[in-house]
PDB file of C-alpha atoms and ligand atoms in Angstrom:
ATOM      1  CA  UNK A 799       0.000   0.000   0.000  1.00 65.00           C
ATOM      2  CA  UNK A 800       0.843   3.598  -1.121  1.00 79.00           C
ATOM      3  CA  UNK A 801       1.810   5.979   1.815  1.00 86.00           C
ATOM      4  CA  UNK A 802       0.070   9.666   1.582  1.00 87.00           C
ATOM      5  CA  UNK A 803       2.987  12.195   1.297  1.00 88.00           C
ATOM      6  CA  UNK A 804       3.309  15.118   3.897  1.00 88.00           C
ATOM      7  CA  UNK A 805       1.320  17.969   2.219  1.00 88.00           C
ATOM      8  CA  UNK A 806       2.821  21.550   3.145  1.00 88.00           C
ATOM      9  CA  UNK A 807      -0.252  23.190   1.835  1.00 85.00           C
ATOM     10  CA  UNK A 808      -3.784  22.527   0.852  1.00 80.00           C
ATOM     11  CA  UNK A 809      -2.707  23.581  -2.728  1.00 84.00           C
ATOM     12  CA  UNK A 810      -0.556  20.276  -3.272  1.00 88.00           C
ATOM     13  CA  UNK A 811      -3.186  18.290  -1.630  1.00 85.00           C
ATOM     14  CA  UNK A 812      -5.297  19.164  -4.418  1.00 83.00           C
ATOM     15  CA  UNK A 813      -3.144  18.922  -7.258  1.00 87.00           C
ATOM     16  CA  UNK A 814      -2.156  15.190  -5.519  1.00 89.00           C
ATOM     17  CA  UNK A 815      -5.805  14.077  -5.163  1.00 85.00           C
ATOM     18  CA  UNK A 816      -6.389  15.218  -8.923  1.00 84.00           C
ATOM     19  CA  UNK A 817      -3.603  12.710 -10.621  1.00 88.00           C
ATOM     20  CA  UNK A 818      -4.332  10.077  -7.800  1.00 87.00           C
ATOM     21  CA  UNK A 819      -6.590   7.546  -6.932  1.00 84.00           C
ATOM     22  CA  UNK A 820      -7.682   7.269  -2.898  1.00 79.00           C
ATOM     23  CA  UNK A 821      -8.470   3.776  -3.284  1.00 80.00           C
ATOM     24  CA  UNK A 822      -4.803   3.273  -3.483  1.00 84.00           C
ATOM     25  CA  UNK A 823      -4.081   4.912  -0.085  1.00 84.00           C
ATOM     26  CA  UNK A 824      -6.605   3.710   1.748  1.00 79.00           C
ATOM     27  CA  UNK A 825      -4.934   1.570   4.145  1.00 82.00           C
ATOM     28  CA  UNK A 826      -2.930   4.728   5.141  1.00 82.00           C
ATOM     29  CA  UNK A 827      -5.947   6.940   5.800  1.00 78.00           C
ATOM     30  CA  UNK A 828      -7.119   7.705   9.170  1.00 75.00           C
ATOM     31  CA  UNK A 829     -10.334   8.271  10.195  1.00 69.00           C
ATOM     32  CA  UNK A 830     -11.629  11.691  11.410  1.00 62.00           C
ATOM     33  CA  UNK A 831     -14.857  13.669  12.943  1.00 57.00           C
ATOM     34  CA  UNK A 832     -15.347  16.799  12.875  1.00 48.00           C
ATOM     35  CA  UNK A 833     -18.069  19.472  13.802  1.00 46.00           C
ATOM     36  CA  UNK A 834     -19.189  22.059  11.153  1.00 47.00           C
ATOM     37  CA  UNK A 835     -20.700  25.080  12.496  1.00 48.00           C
ATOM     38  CA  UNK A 836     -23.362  25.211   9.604  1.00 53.00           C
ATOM     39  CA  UNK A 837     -25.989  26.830   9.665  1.00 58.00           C
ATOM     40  CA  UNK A 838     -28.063  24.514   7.591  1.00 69.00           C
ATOM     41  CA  UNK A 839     -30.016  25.335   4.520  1.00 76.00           C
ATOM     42  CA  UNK A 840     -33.661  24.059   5.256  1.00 77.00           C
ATOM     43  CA  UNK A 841     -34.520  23.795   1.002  1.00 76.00           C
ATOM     44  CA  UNK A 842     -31.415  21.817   0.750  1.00 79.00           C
ATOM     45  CA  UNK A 843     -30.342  19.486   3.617  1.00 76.00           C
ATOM     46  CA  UNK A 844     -28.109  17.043   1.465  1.00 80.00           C
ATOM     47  CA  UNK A 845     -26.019  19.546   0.182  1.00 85.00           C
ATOM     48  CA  UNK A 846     -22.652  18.874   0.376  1.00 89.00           C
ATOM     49  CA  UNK A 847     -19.485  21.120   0.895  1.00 91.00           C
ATOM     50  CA  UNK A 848     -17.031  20.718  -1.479  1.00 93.00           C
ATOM     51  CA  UNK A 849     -12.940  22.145  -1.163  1.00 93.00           C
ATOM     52  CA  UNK A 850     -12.914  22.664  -5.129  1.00 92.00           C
ATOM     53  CA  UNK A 851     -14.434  22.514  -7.903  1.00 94.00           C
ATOM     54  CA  UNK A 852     -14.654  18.861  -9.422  1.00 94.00           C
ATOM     55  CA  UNK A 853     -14.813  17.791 -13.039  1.00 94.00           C
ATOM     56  CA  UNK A 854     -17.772  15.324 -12.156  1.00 96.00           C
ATOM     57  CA  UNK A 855     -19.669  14.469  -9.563  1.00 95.00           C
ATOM     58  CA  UNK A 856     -17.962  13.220  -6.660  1.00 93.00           C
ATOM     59  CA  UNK A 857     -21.046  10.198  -5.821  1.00 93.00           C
ATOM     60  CA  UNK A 858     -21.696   9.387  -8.942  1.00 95.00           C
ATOM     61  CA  UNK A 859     -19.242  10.672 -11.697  1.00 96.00           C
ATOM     62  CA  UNK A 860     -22.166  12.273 -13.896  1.00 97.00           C
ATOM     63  CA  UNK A 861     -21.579  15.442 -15.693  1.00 97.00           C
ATOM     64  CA  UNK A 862     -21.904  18.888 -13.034  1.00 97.00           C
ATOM     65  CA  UNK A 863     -24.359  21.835 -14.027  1.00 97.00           C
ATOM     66  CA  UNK A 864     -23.648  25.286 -12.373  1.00 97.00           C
ATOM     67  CA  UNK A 865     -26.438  26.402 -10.976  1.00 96.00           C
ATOM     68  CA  UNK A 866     -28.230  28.757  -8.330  1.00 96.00           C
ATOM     69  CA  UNK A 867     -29.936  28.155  -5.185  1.00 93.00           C
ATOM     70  CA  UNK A 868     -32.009  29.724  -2.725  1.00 91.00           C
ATOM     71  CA  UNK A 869     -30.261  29.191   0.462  1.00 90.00           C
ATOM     72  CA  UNK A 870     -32.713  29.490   3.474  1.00 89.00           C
ATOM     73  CA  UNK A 871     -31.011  29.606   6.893  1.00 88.00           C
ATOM     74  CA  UNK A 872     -32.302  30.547  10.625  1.00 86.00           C
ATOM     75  CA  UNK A 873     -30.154  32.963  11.634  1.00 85.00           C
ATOM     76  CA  UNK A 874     -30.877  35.304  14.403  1.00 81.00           C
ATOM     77  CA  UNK A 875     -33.857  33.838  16.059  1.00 84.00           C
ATOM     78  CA  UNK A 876     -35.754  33.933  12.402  1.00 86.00           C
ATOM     79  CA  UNK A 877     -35.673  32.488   9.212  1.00 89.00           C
ATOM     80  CA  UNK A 878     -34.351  34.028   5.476  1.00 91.00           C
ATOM     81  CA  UNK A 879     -33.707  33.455   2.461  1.00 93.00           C
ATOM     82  CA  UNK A 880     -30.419  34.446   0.632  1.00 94.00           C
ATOM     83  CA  UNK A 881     -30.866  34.113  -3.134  1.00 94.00           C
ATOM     84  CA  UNK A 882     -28.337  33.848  -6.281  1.00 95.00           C
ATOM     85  CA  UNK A 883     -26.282  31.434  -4.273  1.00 95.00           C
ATOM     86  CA  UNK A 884     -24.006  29.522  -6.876  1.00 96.00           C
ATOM     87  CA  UNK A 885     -24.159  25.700  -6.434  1.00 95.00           C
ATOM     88  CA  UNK A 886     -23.322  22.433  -8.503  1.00 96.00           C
ATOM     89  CA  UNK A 887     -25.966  20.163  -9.626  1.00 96.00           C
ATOM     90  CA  UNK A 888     -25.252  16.671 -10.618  1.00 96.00           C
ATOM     91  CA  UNK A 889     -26.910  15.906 -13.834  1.00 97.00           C
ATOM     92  CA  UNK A 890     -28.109  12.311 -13.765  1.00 96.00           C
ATOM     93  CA  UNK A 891     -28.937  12.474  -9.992  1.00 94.00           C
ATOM     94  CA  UNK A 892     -29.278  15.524  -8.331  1.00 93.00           C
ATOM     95  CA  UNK A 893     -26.745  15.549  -6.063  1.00 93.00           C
ATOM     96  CA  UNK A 894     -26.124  19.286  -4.904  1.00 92.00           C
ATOM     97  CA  UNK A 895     -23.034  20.955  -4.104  1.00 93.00           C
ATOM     98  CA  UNK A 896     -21.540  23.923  -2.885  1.00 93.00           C
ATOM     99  CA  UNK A 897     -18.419  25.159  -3.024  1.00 94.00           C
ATOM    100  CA  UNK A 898     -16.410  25.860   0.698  1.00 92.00           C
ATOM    101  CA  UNK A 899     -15.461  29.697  -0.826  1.00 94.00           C
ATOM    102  CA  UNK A 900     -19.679  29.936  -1.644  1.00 95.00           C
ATOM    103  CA  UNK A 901     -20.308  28.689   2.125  1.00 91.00           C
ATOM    104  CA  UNK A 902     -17.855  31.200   3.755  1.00 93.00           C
ATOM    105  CA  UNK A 903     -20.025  34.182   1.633  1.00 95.00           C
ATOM    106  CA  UNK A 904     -23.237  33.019   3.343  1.00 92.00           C
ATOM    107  CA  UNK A 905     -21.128  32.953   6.692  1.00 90.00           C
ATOM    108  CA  UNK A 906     -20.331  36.191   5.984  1.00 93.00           C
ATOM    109  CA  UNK A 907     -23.524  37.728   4.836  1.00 93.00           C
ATOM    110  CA  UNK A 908     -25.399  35.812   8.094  1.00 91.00           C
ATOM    111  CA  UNK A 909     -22.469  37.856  10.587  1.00 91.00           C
ATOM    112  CA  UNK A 910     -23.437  40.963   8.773  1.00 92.00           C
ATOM    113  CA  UNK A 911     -27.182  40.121   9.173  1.00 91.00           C
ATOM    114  CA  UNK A 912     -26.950  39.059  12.966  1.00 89.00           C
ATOM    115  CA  UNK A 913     -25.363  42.994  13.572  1.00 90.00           C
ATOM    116  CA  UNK A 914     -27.611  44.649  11.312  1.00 84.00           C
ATOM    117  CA  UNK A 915     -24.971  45.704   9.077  1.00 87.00           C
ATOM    118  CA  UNK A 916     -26.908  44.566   6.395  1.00 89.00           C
ATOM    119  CA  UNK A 917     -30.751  45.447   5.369  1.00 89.00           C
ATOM    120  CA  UNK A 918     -32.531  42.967   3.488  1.00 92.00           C
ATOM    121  CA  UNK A 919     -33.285  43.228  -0.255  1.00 93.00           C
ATOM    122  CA  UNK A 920     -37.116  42.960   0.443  1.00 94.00           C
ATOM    123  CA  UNK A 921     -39.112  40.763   2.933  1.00 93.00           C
ATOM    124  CA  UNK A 922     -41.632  37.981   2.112  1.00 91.00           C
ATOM    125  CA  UNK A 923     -44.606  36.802   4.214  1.00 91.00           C
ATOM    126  CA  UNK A 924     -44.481  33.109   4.822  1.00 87.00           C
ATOM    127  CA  UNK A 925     -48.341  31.521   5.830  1.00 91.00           C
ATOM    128  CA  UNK A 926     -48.299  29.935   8.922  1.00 91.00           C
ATOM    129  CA  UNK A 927     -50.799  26.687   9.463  1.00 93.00           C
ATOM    130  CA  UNK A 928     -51.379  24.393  12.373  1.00 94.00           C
ATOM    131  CA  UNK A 929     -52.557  20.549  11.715  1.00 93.00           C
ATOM    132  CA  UNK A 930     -54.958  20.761  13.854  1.00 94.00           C
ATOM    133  CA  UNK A 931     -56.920  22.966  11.365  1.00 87.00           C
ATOM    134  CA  UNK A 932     -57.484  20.019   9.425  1.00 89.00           C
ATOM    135  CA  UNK A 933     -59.097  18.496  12.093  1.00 82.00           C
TER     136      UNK A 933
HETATM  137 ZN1   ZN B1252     -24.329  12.582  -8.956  1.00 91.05          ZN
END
């Protein structure tokens, strides 16, 4: 089995992962948690964070259409909606994906919303329903 080589930055990472196959290394992987402070979008649970931008899709290797989202967050004791969000739709399947640069922009623009350093575009009504009115 293939050992992973030291990578000094996340830069050679990439360009190692790109002209290698992680099946190969497998044996010399270790595995890891760790906790993402996301603050999830509620349209689009399965999305997935991505370090780069692939060529396919990662899950199932199917051409990748750039697309745009609505990303809809809680943020601040209330709910909103943050439009023109660029994602990555698989094809075939579906699968969604957003790039990590994307997800630090929505981190950013929920800080500036949390202060009030930011007003927003326009506001939206949502209806509100109970079950038990169909009862
Ligand atoms: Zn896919």
């Amino acid at each position: 089995m293939a050992k992973i080589p030291d990578f000094k930055t996340q830069d050679e990472a990439v360009e190692f992962w790109e002209v290698h196959d992680s099946a190969d290394y497998w044996e010399d992987m270790e595995e890891v948690t760790f906790e993402i402070a996301l603050h999830q979008n509620l349209f689009h649970p399965k999305l997935i964070v991505l370090t780069h931008r692939p060529e396919y899709c990662p899950r199932c290797q199917h051409d990748l259409d750039d697309t745009v989202i609505e990303y809809v967050a809680r943020n601040n004791g209330h709910l909103l909606v943050i439009r023109d969000v660029p994602a990555l739709r698989c094809r075939v399947n579906g699968h969604e994906y957003i790039l990590e640069k994307t997800l630090d922009d929505v981190e950013r623009l929920l800080d500036l919303e949390k202060t009030r350093k930011l007003q927003p575009s326009e506001t939206i009504q949502v209806p509100v329903f109970s079950l038990k009115m169909t009862a």
